Amino acid sequence: YFFNNKRYSYAAAFSISKLQLRSQGSFFVGFSYNNQDLNFDFAKLPDYLKPQLPEEWHSRVFTVKEQTCGVKGGYAYNWVFARNCLACLSLNPAVAYKTSRINKAEGEKDDWYRNFNIDFILRAGVVYNNSKYFVGTSFVGRTYDYYRNNFSLNNGFGTLQVYAGFNFCLKKEHRKKKRQ
């Protein structure tokens, strides 16, 4: 939920469905759910790392199933730096409750971990949109961190998009009026 949704448009920066004519920012809150399956194959590690692991791990594969439910909040800002040109930046922390199940080898008991933690989401984008044609790029980066005394997991990934296109079937209120 964006608190300044009448003046700030998240869609102008990331879904290209709206235009924002003036620079504006907004605080926001939201809810997120994430489910990940991660596989750790220790046999594929570089040789210089293997001496730091217990000998029995050198040929093991661990599977981690992680579920995260979180409440996030932050601030996003759209900067209109030229006509039809927009740059957006937002960084938001998320307080999350995480459960992780580590599947071990047959005959070994799986480990379960539950904990609250803080994750981060970074969004950035630059867009040119004149309501008919658009071109832009956006980046979304996420971190998922988990710390316990005997287990820690740092996982991050990002998505970079580059796009160009045109809008067809514009609604009447978004079409430029013809001058007579």
PDB file of N, CA and C in Angstrom, residues 11-104:
ATOM      1  N   ALA A  11       3.511   2.189 -10.727  1.00  0.00           N
ATOM      2  CA  ALA A  11       3.307   1.631 -12.069  1.00  0.00           C
ATOM      3  C   ALA A  11       4.019   2.446 -13.142  1.00  0.00           C
ATOM      4  N   ALA A  12       4.270   3.718 -12.913  1.00  0.00           N
ATOM      5  CA  ALA A  12       4.966   4.539 -13.900  1.00  0.00           C
ATOM      6  C   ALA A  12       6.406   4.064 -14.083  1.00  0.00           C
ATOM      7  N   ALA A  13       7.008   3.528 -13.032  1.00  0.00           N
ATOM      8  CA  ALA A  13       8.400   3.097 -13.109  1.00  0.00           C
ATOM      9  C   ALA A  13       8.560   1.624 -13.451  1.00  0.00           C
ATOM     10  N   PHE A  14       7.626   0.770 -13.055  1.00  0.00           N
ATOM     11  CA  PHE A  14       7.870  -0.661 -13.179  1.00  0.00           C
ATOM     12  C   PHE A  14       6.878  -1.431 -14.039  1.00  0.00           C
ATOM     13  N   SER A  15       5.718  -0.883 -14.331  1.00  0.00           N
ATOM     14  CA  SER A  15       4.815  -1.614 -15.225  1.00  0.00           C
ATOM     15  C   SER A  15       4.419  -0.789 -16.443  1.00  0.00           C
ATOM     16  N   ILE A  16       4.931   0.394 -16.573  1.00  0.00           N
ATOM     17  CA  ILE A  16       4.781   1.273 -17.736  1.00  0.00           C
ATOM     18  C   ILE A  16       3.308   1.492 -18.094  1.00  0.00           C
ATOM     19  N   SER A  17       2.440   1.404 -17.145  1.00  0.00           N
ATOM     20  CA  SER A  17       1.018   1.569 -17.434  1.00  0.00           C
ATOM     21  C   SER A  17       0.514   2.971 -17.079  1.00  0.00           C
ATOM     22  N   LYS A  18       1.365   3.786 -16.480  1.00  0.00           N
ATOM     23  CA  LYS A  18       0.963   5.138 -16.096  1.00  0.00           C
ATOM     24  C   LYS A  18       2.096   6.105 -16.398  1.00  0.00           C
ATOM     25  N   LEU A  19       1.755   7.370 -16.439  1.00  0.00           N
ATOM     26  CA  LEU A  19       2.739   8.435 -16.594  1.00  0.00           C
ATOM     27  C   LEU A  19       2.823   9.234 -15.309  1.00  0.00           C
ATOM     28  N   GLN A  20       4.020   9.625 -14.950  1.00  0.00           N
ATOM     29  CA  GLN A  20       4.180  10.518 -13.815  1.00  0.00           C
ATOM     30  C   GLN A  20       4.878  11.774 -14.329  1.00  0.00           C
ATOM     31  N   LEU A  21       4.240  12.930 -14.152  1.00  0.00           N
ATOM     32  CA  LEU A  21       4.735  14.173 -14.727  1.00  0.00           C
ATOM     33  C   LEU A  21       5.598  14.985 -13.771  1.00  0.00           C
ATOM     34  N   ARG A  22       5.469  14.768 -12.467  1.00  0.00           N
ATOM     35  CA  ARG A  22       6.243  15.495 -11.469  1.00  0.00           C
ATOM     36  C   ARG A  22       6.917  14.523 -10.521  1.00  0.00           C
ATOM     37  N   SER A  23       8.072  14.910 -10.021  1.00  0.00           N
ATOM     38  CA  SER A  23       8.787  14.085  -9.051  1.00  0.00           C
ATOM     39  C   SER A  23       7.953  13.946  -7.786  1.00  0.00           C
ATOM     40  N   GLN A  24       7.935  12.744  -7.242  1.00  0.00           N
ATOM     41  CA  GLN A  24       7.119  12.489  -6.049  1.00  0.00           C
ATOM     42  C   GLN A  24       7.597  11.198  -5.398  1.00  0.00           C
ATOM     43  N   GLY A  25       7.418  11.099  -4.102  1.00  0.00           N
ATOM     44  CA  GLY A  25       7.774   9.904  -3.361  1.00  0.00           C
ATOM     45  C   GLY A  25       6.642   9.474  -2.456  1.00  0.00           C
ATOM     46  N   SER A  26       6.787   8.288  -1.883  1.00  0.00           N
ATOM     47  CA  SER A  26       5.758   7.783  -0.987  1.00  0.00           C
ATOM     48  C   SER A  26       6.327   6.729  -0.054  1.00  0.00           C
ATOM     49  N   PHE A  27       5.866   6.737   1.187  1.00  0.00           N
ATOM     50  CA  PHE A  27       6.111   5.618   2.091  1.00  0.00           C
ATOM     51  C   PHE A  27       5.147   4.507   1.710  1.00  0.00           C
ATOM     52  N   PHE A  28       5.542   3.267   1.962  1.00  0.00           N
ATOM     53  CA  PHE A  28       4.662   2.146   1.642  1.00  0.00           C
ATOM     54  C   PHE A  28       4.867   1.007   2.627  1.00  0.00           C
ATOM     55  N   VAL A  29       3.874   0.146   2.714  1.00  0.00           N
ATOM     56  CA  VAL A  29       3.938  -1.082   3.511  1.00  0.00           C
ATOM     57  C   VAL A  29       3.382  -2.213   2.651  1.00  0.00           C
ATOM     58  N   GLY A  30       3.760  -3.433   2.969  1.00  0.00           N
ATOM     59  CA  GLY A  30       3.264  -4.566   2.204  1.00  0.00           C
ATOM     60  C   GLY A  30       3.525  -5.873   2.922  1.00  0.00           C
ATOM     61  N   PHE A  31       3.034  -6.934   2.350  1.00  0.00           N
ATOM     62  CA  PHE A  31       3.179  -8.291   2.856  1.00  0.00           C
ATOM     63  C   PHE A  31       3.810  -9.131   1.750  1.00  0.00           C
ATOM     64  N   SER A  32       4.690 -10.035   2.121  1.00  0.00           N
ATOM     65  CA  SER A  32       5.304 -10.897   1.104  1.00  0.00           C
ATOM     66  C   SER A  32       5.376 -12.336   1.598  1.00  0.00           C
ATOM     67  N   TYR A  33       5.346 -13.245   0.662  1.00  0.00           N
ATOM     68  CA  TYR A  33       5.523 -14.673   0.926  1.00  0.00           C
ATOM     69  C   TYR A  33       6.494 -15.205  -0.115  1.00  0.00           C
ATOM     70  N   ASN A  34       7.430 -16.014   0.325  1.00  0.00           N
ATOM     71  CA  ASN A  34       8.417 -16.572  -0.581  1.00  0.00           C
ATOM     72  C   ASN A  34       8.677 -18.023  -0.216  1.00  0.00           C
ATOM     73  N   ASN A  35       8.874 -18.861  -1.227  1.00  0.00           N
ATOM     74  CA  ASN A  35       9.169 -20.275  -1.033  1.00  0.00           C
ATOM     75  C   ASN A  35      10.346 -20.614  -1.937  1.00  0.00           C
ATOM     76  N   GLN A  36      11.437 -21.124  -1.348  1.00  0.00           N
ATOM     77  CA  GLN A  36      12.630 -21.442  -2.121  1.00  0.00           C
ATOM     78  C   GLN A  36      13.086 -22.860  -1.824  1.00  0.00           C
ATOM     79  N   ASP A  37      13.602 -23.520  -2.847  1.00  0.00           N
ATOM     80  CA  ASP A  37      14.267 -24.815  -2.707  1.00  0.00           C
ATOM     81  C   ASP A  37      15.698 -24.627  -3.175  1.00  0.00           C
ATOM     82  N   LEU A  38      16.657 -24.841  -2.280  1.00  0.00           N
ATOM     83  CA  LEU A  38      18.067 -24.647  -2.583  1.00  0.00           C
ATOM     84  C   LEU A  38      18.804 -25.968  -2.445  1.00  0.00           C
ATOM     85  N   ASN A  39      19.697 -26.255  -3.382  1.00  0.00           N
ATOM     86  CA  ASN A  39      20.518 -27.466  -3.340  1.00  0.00           C
ATOM     87  C   ASN A  39      21.982 -27.079  -3.195  1.00  0.00           C
ATOM     88  N   PHE A  40      22.652 -27.658  -2.214  1.00  0.00           N
ATOM     89  CA  PHE A  40      24.079 -27.440  -1.993  1.00  0.00           C
ATOM     90  C   PHE A  40      24.808 -28.738  -2.298  1.00  0.00           C
ATOM     91  N   ASP A  41      25.565 -28.747  -3.380  1.00  0.00           N
ATOM     92  CA  ASP A  41      26.374 -29.911  -3.754  1.00  0.00           C
ATOM     93  C   ASP A  41      27.820 -29.582  -3.412  1.00  0.00           C
ATOM     94  N   PHE A  42      28.302 -30.111  -2.309  1.00  0.00           N
ATOM     95  CA  PHE A  42      29.644 -29.786  -1.831  1.00  0.00           C
ATOM     96  C   PHE A  42      30.727 -30.353  -2.731  1.00  0.00           C
ATOM     97  N   ALA A  43      30.434 -31.355  -3.538  1.00  0.00           N
ATOM     98  CA  ALA A  43      31.414 -31.918  -4.465  1.00  0.00           C
ATOM     99  C   ALA A  43      31.790 -30.908  -5.551  1.00  0.00           C
ATOM    100  N   LYS A  44      30.936 -29.935  -5.812  1.00  0.00           N
ATOM    101  CA  LYS A  44      31.205 -28.936  -6.851  1.00  0.00           C
ATOM    102  C   LYS A  44      31.952 -27.708  -6.335  1.00  0.00           C
ATOM    103  N   LEU A  45      32.273 -27.697  -5.054  1.00  0.00           N
ATOM    104  CA  LEU A  45      33.038 -26.582  -4.508  1.00  0.00           C
ATOM    105  C   LEU A  45      34.472 -26.613  -5.031  1.00  0.00           C
ATOM    106  N   PRO A  46      35.123 -25.462  -5.114  1.00  0.00           N
ATOM    107  CA  PRO A  46      36.536 -25.448  -5.509  1.00  0.00           C
ATOM    108  C   PRO A  46      37.385 -26.213  -4.488  1.00  0.00           C
ATOM    109  N   ASP A  47      38.473 -26.803  -4.963  1.00  0.00           N
ATOM    110  CA  ASP A  47      39.317 -27.644  -4.104  1.00  0.00           C
ATOM    111  C   ASP A  47      39.888 -26.897  -2.907  1.00  0.00           C
ATOM    112  N   TYR A  48      40.152 -25.603  -3.034  1.00  0.00           N
ATOM    113  CA  TYR A  48      40.749 -24.866  -1.922  1.00  0.00           C
ATOM    114  C   TYR A  48      39.768 -24.654  -0.765  1.00  0.00           C
ATOM    115  N   LEU A  49      38.462 -24.838  -0.977  1.00  0.00           N
ATOM    116  CA  LEU A  49      37.484 -24.695   0.099  1.00  0.00           C
ATOM    117  C   LEU A  49      37.220 -26.005   0.842  1.00  0.00           C
ATOM    118  N   LYS A  50      37.447 -27.125   0.181  1.00  0.00           N
ATOM    119  CA  LYS A  50      37.095 -28.422   0.780  1.00  0.00           C
ATOM    120  C   LYS A  50      37.823 -28.729   2.086  1.00  0.00           C
ATOM    121  N   PRO A  51      39.094 -28.341   2.278  1.00  0.00           N
ATOM    122  CA  PRO A  51      39.738 -28.628   3.575  1.00  0.00           C
ATOM    123  C   PRO A  51      39.059 -27.952   4.768  1.00  0.00           C
ATOM    124  N   GLN A  52      38.258 -26.913   4.522  1.00  0.00           N
ATOM    125  CA  GLN A  52      37.586 -26.217   5.608  1.00  0.00           C
ATOM    126  C   GLN A  52      36.302 -26.921   6.044  1.00  0.00           C
ATOM    127  N   LEU A  53      35.892 -27.934   5.282  1.00  0.00           N
ATOM    128  CA  LEU A  53      34.665 -28.686   5.589  1.00  0.00           C
ATOM    129  C   LEU A  53      35.014 -30.026   6.225  1.00  0.00           C
ATOM    130  N   PRO A  54      34.086 -30.577   6.992  1.00  0.00           N
ATOM    131  CA  PRO A  54      34.302 -31.937   7.497  1.00  0.00           C
ATOM    132  C   PRO A  54      34.438 -32.918   6.327  1.00  0.00           C
ATOM    133  N   GLU A  55      35.281 -33.915   6.486  1.00  0.00           N
ATOM    134  CA  GLU A  55      35.575 -34.881   5.411  1.00  0.00           C
ATOM    135  C   GLU A  55      34.318 -35.551   4.858  1.00  0.00           C
ATOM    136  N   GLU A  56      33.345 -35.852   5.728  1.00  0.00           N
ATOM    137  CA  GLU A  56      32.135 -36.548   5.268  1.00  0.00           C
ATOM    138  C   GLU A  56      31.239 -35.662   4.391  1.00  0.00           C
ATOM    139  N   TRP A  57      31.476 -34.369   4.347  1.00  0.00           N
ATOM    140  CA  TRP A  57      30.664 -33.466   3.524  1.00  0.00           C
ATOM    141  C   TRP A  57      31.169 -33.350   2.092  1.00  0.00           C
ATOM    142  N   HIS A  58      32.358 -33.792   1.782  1.00  0.00           N
ATOM    143  CA  HIS A  58      32.962 -33.564   0.472  1.00  0.00           C
ATOM    144  C   HIS A  58      32.148 -34.130  -0.682  1.00  0.00           C
ATOM    145  N   SER A  59      31.327 -35.109  -0.452  1.00  0.00           N
ATOM    146  CA  SER A  59      30.523 -35.693  -1.538  1.00  0.00           C
ATOM    147  C   SER A  59      29.021 -35.623  -1.230  1.00  0.00           C
ATOM    148  N   ARG A  60      28.617 -34.721  -0.356  1.00  0.00           N
ATOM    149  CA  ARG A  60      27.212 -34.647   0.054  1.00  0.00           C
ATOM    150  C   ARG A  60      26.452 -33.585  -0.712  1.00  0.00           C
ATOM    151  N   VAL A  61      25.146 -33.767  -0.691  1.00  0.00           N
ATOM    152  CA  VAL A  61      24.225 -32.778  -1.243  1.00  0.00           C
ATOM    153  C   VAL A  61      23.180 -32.499  -0.166  1.00  0.00           C
ATOM    154  N   PHE A  62      23.064 -31.244   0.224  1.00  0.00           N
ATOM    155  CA  PHE A  62      22.015 -30.832   1.145  1.00  0.00           C
ATOM    156  C   PHE A  62      20.943 -30.109   0.359  1.00  0.00           C
ATOM    157  N   THR A  63      19.705 -30.324   0.727  1.00  0.00           N
ATOM    158  CA  THR A  63      18.594 -29.585   0.148  1.00  0.00           C
ATOM    159  C   THR A  63      17.958 -28.771   1.264  1.00  0.00           C
ATOM    160  N   VAL A  64      17.788 -27.473   1.009  1.00  0.00           N
ATOM    161  CA  VAL A  64      17.172 -26.589   1.986  1.00  0.00           C
ATOM    162  C   VAL A  64      15.858 -26.096   1.402  1.00  0.00           C
ATOM    163  N   LYS A  65      14.776 -26.299   2.125  1.00  0.00           N
ATOM    164  CA  LYS A  65      13.469 -25.782   1.736  1.00  0.00           C
ATOM    165  C   LYS A  65      13.153 -24.657   2.702  1.00  0.00           C
ATOM    166  N   GLU A  66      12.990 -23.459   2.150  1.00  0.00           N
ATOM    167  CA  GLU A  66      12.793 -22.286   2.993  1.00  0.00           C
ATOM    168  C   GLU A  66      11.481 -21.605   2.639  1.00  0.00           C
ATOM    169  N   GLN A  67      10.730 -21.220   3.649  1.00  0.00           N
ATOM    170  CA  GLN A  67       9.514 -20.438   3.477  1.00  0.00           C
ATOM    171  C   GLN A  67       9.643 -19.170   4.308  1.00  0.00           C
ATOM    172  N   THR A  68       9.245 -18.056   3.720  1.00  0.00           N
ATOM    173  CA  THR A  68       9.369 -16.767   4.374  1.00  0.00           C
ATOM    174  C   THR A  68       8.059 -16.002   4.259  1.00  0.00           C
ATOM    175  N   CYS A  69       7.559 -15.523   5.381  1.00  0.00           N
ATOM    176  CA  CYS A  69       6.418 -14.607   5.408  1.00  0.00           C
ATOM    177  C   CYS A  69       6.922 -13.323   6.050  1.00  0.00           C
ATOM    178  N   GLY A  70       6.683 -12.196   5.392  1.00  0.00           N
ATOM    179  CA  GLY A  70       7.245 -10.964   5.917  1.00  0.00           C
ATOM    180  C   GLY A  70       6.346  -9.764   5.752  1.00  0.00           C
ATOM    181  N   VAL A  71       6.591  -8.784   6.593  1.00  0.00           N
ATOM    182  CA  VAL A  71       5.950  -7.481   6.492  1.00  0.00           C
ATOM    183  C   VAL A  71       7.056  -6.510   6.119  1.00  0.00           C
ATOM    184  N   LYS A  72       6.813  -5.743   5.058  1.00  0.00           N
ATOM    185  CA  LYS A  72       7.851  -4.835   4.597  1.00  0.00           C
ATOM    186  C   LYS A  72       7.330  -3.417   4.556  1.00  0.00           C
ATOM    187  N   GLY A  73       8.246  -2.511   4.603  1.00  0.00           N
ATOM    188  CA  GLY A  73       7.918  -1.102   4.512  1.00  0.00           C
ATOM    189  C   GLY A  73       9.115  -0.358   3.972  1.00  0.00           C
ATOM    190  N   GLY A  74       8.892   0.844   3.526  1.00  0.00           N
ATOM    191  CA  GLY A  74      10.007   1.607   2.991  1.00  0.00           C
ATOM    192  C   GLY A  74       9.537   2.882   2.342  1.00  0.00           C
ATOM    193  N   TYR A  75      10.416   3.405   1.513  1.00  0.00           N
ATOM    194  CA  TYR A  75      10.148   4.651   0.821  1.00  0.00           C
ATOM    195  C   TYR A  75      10.592   4.492  -0.621  1.00  0.00           C
ATOM    196  N   ALA A  76       9.781   4.966  -1.539  1.00  0.00           N
ATOM    197  CA  ALA A  76      10.107   4.936  -2.970  1.00  0.00           C
ATOM    198  C   ALA A  76       9.989   6.356  -3.506  1.00  0.00           C
ATOM    199  N   TYR A  77      10.866   6.677  -4.452  1.00  0.00           N
ATOM    200  CA  TYR A  77      10.857   8.022  -5.012  1.00  0.00           C
ATOM    201  C   TYR A  77      10.987   7.953  -6.522  1.00  0.00           C
ATOM    202  N   ASN A  78      10.103   8.643  -7.223  1.00  0.00           N
ATOM    203  CA  ASN A  78      10.175   8.806  -8.674  1.00  0.00           C
ATOM    204  C   ASN A  78      10.684  10.208  -8.963  1.00  0.00           C
ATOM    205  N   TRP A  79      11.786  10.286  -9.691  1.00  0.00           N
ATOM    206  CA  TRP A  79      12.373  11.564 -10.062  1.00  0.00           C
ATOM    207  C   TRP A  79      12.137  11.784 -11.549  1.00  0.00           C
ATOM    208  N   VAL A  80      11.371  12.794 -11.884  1.00  0.00           N
ATOM    209  CA  VAL A  80      11.130  13.158 -13.282  1.00  0.00           C
ATOM    210  C   VAL A  80      12.225  14.157 -13.648  1.00  0.00           C
ATOM    211  N   PHE A  81      13.268  13.685 -14.337  1.00  0.00           N
ATOM    212  CA  PHE A  81      14.433  14.518 -14.607  1.00  0.00           C
ATOM    213  C   PHE A  81      14.382  15.218 -15.956  1.00  0.00           C
ATOM    214  N   ALA A  82      13.462  14.847 -16.821  1.00  0.00           N
ATOM    215  CA  ALA A  82      13.230  15.500 -18.110  1.00  0.00           C
ATOM    216  C   ALA A  82      11.818  15.118 -18.544  1.00  0.00           C
ATOM    217  N   ARG A  83      11.331  15.805 -19.563  1.00  0.00           N
ATOM    218  CA  ARG A  83       9.980  15.500 -20.031  1.00  0.00           C
ATOM    219  C   ARG A  83       9.892  14.038 -20.457  1.00  0.00           C
ATOM    220  N   ASN A  84       8.914  13.316 -19.914  1.00  0.00           N
ATOM    221  CA  ASN A  84       8.647  11.902 -20.201  1.00  0.00           C
ATOM    222  C   ASN A  84       9.740  10.960 -19.701  1.00  0.00           C
ATOM    223  N   CYS A  85      10.685  11.440 -18.913  1.00  0.00           N
ATOM    224  CA  CYS A  85      11.782  10.608 -18.396  1.00  0.00           C
ATOM    225  C   CYS A  85      11.677  10.499 -16.881  1.00  0.00           C
ATOM    226  N   LEU A  86      11.797   9.295 -16.377  1.00  0.00           N
ATOM    227  CA  LEU A  86      11.588   9.028 -14.961  1.00  0.00           C
ATOM    228  C   LEU A  86      12.670   8.085 -14.450  1.00  0.00           C
ATOM    229  N   ALA A  87      13.168   8.345 -13.266  1.00  0.00           N
ATOM    230  CA  ALA A  87      14.065   7.430 -12.567  1.00  0.00           C
ATOM    231  C   ALA A  87      13.425   7.120 -11.219  1.00  0.00           C
ATOM    232  N   CYS A  88      13.488   5.869 -10.814  1.00  0.00           N
ATOM    233  CA  CYS A  88      12.863   5.456  -9.546  1.00  0.00           C
ATOM    234  C   CYS A  88      13.880   4.685  -8.716  1.00  0.00           C
ATOM    235  N   LEU A  89      13.817   4.879  -7.403  1.00  0.00           N
ATOM    236  CA  LEU A  89      14.661   4.137  -6.488  1.00  0.00           C
ATOM    237  C   LEU A  89      13.870   3.849  -5.222  1.00  0.00           C
ATOM    238  N   SER A  90      13.932   2.607  -4.774  1.00  0.00           N
ATOM    239  CA  SER A  90      13.322   2.266  -3.488  1.00  0.00           C
ATOM    240  C   SER A  90      14.148   1.185  -2.815  1.00  0.00           C
ATOM    241  N   LEU A  91      14.266   1.307  -1.522  1.00  0.00           N
ATOM    242  CA  LEU A  91      14.937   0.306  -0.705  1.00  0.00           C
ATOM    243  C   LEU A  91      14.020   0.036   0.473  1.00  0.00           C
ATOM    244  N   ASN A  92      13.702  -1.217   0.666  1.00  0.00           N
ATOM    245  CA  ASN A  92      12.836  -1.505   1.802  1.00  0.00           C
ATOM    246  C   ASN A  92      13.285  -2.738   2.555  1.00  0.00           C
ATOM    247  N   PRO A  93      13.381  -2.609   3.871  1.00  0.00           N
ATOM    248  CA  PRO A  93      13.635  -3.775   4.707  1.00  0.00           C
ATOM    249  C   PRO A  93      12.329  -4.525   4.949  1.00  0.00           C
ATOM    250  N   ALA A  94      12.451  -5.808   5.207  1.00  0.00           N
ATOM    251  CA  ALA A  94      11.296  -6.642   5.510  1.00  0.00           C
ATOM    252  C   ALA A  94      11.608  -7.466   6.756  1.00  0.00           C
ATOM    253  N   VAL A  95      10.743  -7.390   7.743  1.00  0.00           N
ATOM    254  CA  VAL A  95      10.860  -8.254   8.909  1.00  0.00           C
ATOM    255  C   VAL A  95      10.115  -9.529   8.568  1.00  0.00           C
ATOM    256  N   ALA A  96      10.831 -10.651   8.615  1.00  0.00           N
ATOM    257  CA  ALA A  96      10.261 -11.898   8.110  1.00  0.00           C
ATOM    258  C   ALA A  96      10.377 -13.022   9.131  1.00  0.00           C
ATOM    259  N   TYR A  97       9.374 -13.875   9.138  1.00  0.00           N
ATOM    260  CA  TYR A  97       9.424 -15.118   9.895  1.00  0.00           C
ATOM    261  C   TYR A  97       9.792 -16.210   8.911  1.00  0.00           C
ATOM    262  N   LYS A  98      10.871 -16.943   9.204  1.00  0.00           N
ATOM    263  CA  LYS A  98      11.381 -17.940   8.267  1.00  0.00           C
ATOM    264  C   LYS A  98      11.375 -19.324   8.891  1.00  0.00           C
ATOM    265  N   THR A  99      11.047 -20.290   8.077  1.00  0.00           N
ATOM    266  CA  THR A  99      11.222 -21.683   8.447  1.00  0.00           C
ATOM    267  C   THR A  99      12.101 -22.326   7.383  1.00  0.00           C
ATOM    268  N   SER A 100      13.074 -23.089   7.833  1.00  0.00           N
ATOM    269  CA  SER A 100      13.978 -23.778   6.916  1.00  0.00           C
ATOM    270  C   SER A 100      14.055 -25.240   7.320  1.00  0.00           C
ATOM    271  N   ARG A 101      13.950 -26.109   6.328  1.00  0.00           N
ATOM    272  CA  ARG A 101      14.103 -27.541   6.545  1.00  0.00           C
ATOM    273  C   ARG A 101      15.294 -27.997   5.731  1.00  0.00           C
ATOM    274  N   ILE A 102      16.283 -28.577   6.403  1.00  0.00           N
ATOM    275  CA  ILE A 102      17.474 -29.065   5.722  1.00  0.00           C
ATOM    276  C   ILE A 102      17.345 -30.576   5.605  1.00  0.00           C
ATOM    277  N   ASN A 103      17.205 -31.041   4.368  1.00  0.00           N
ATOM    278  CA  ASN A 103      17.119 -32.477   4.107  1.00  0.00           C
ATOM    279  C   ASN A 103      18.532 -33.037   4.040  1.00  0.00           C
ATOM    280  N   LYS A 104      18.830 -33.963   4.911  1.00  0.00           N
ATOM    281  CA  LYS A 104      20.155 -34.571   4.949  1.00  0.00           C
ATOM    282  C   LYS A 104      20.115 -35.926   4.254  1.00  0.00           C
TER     283      LYS A 104
END
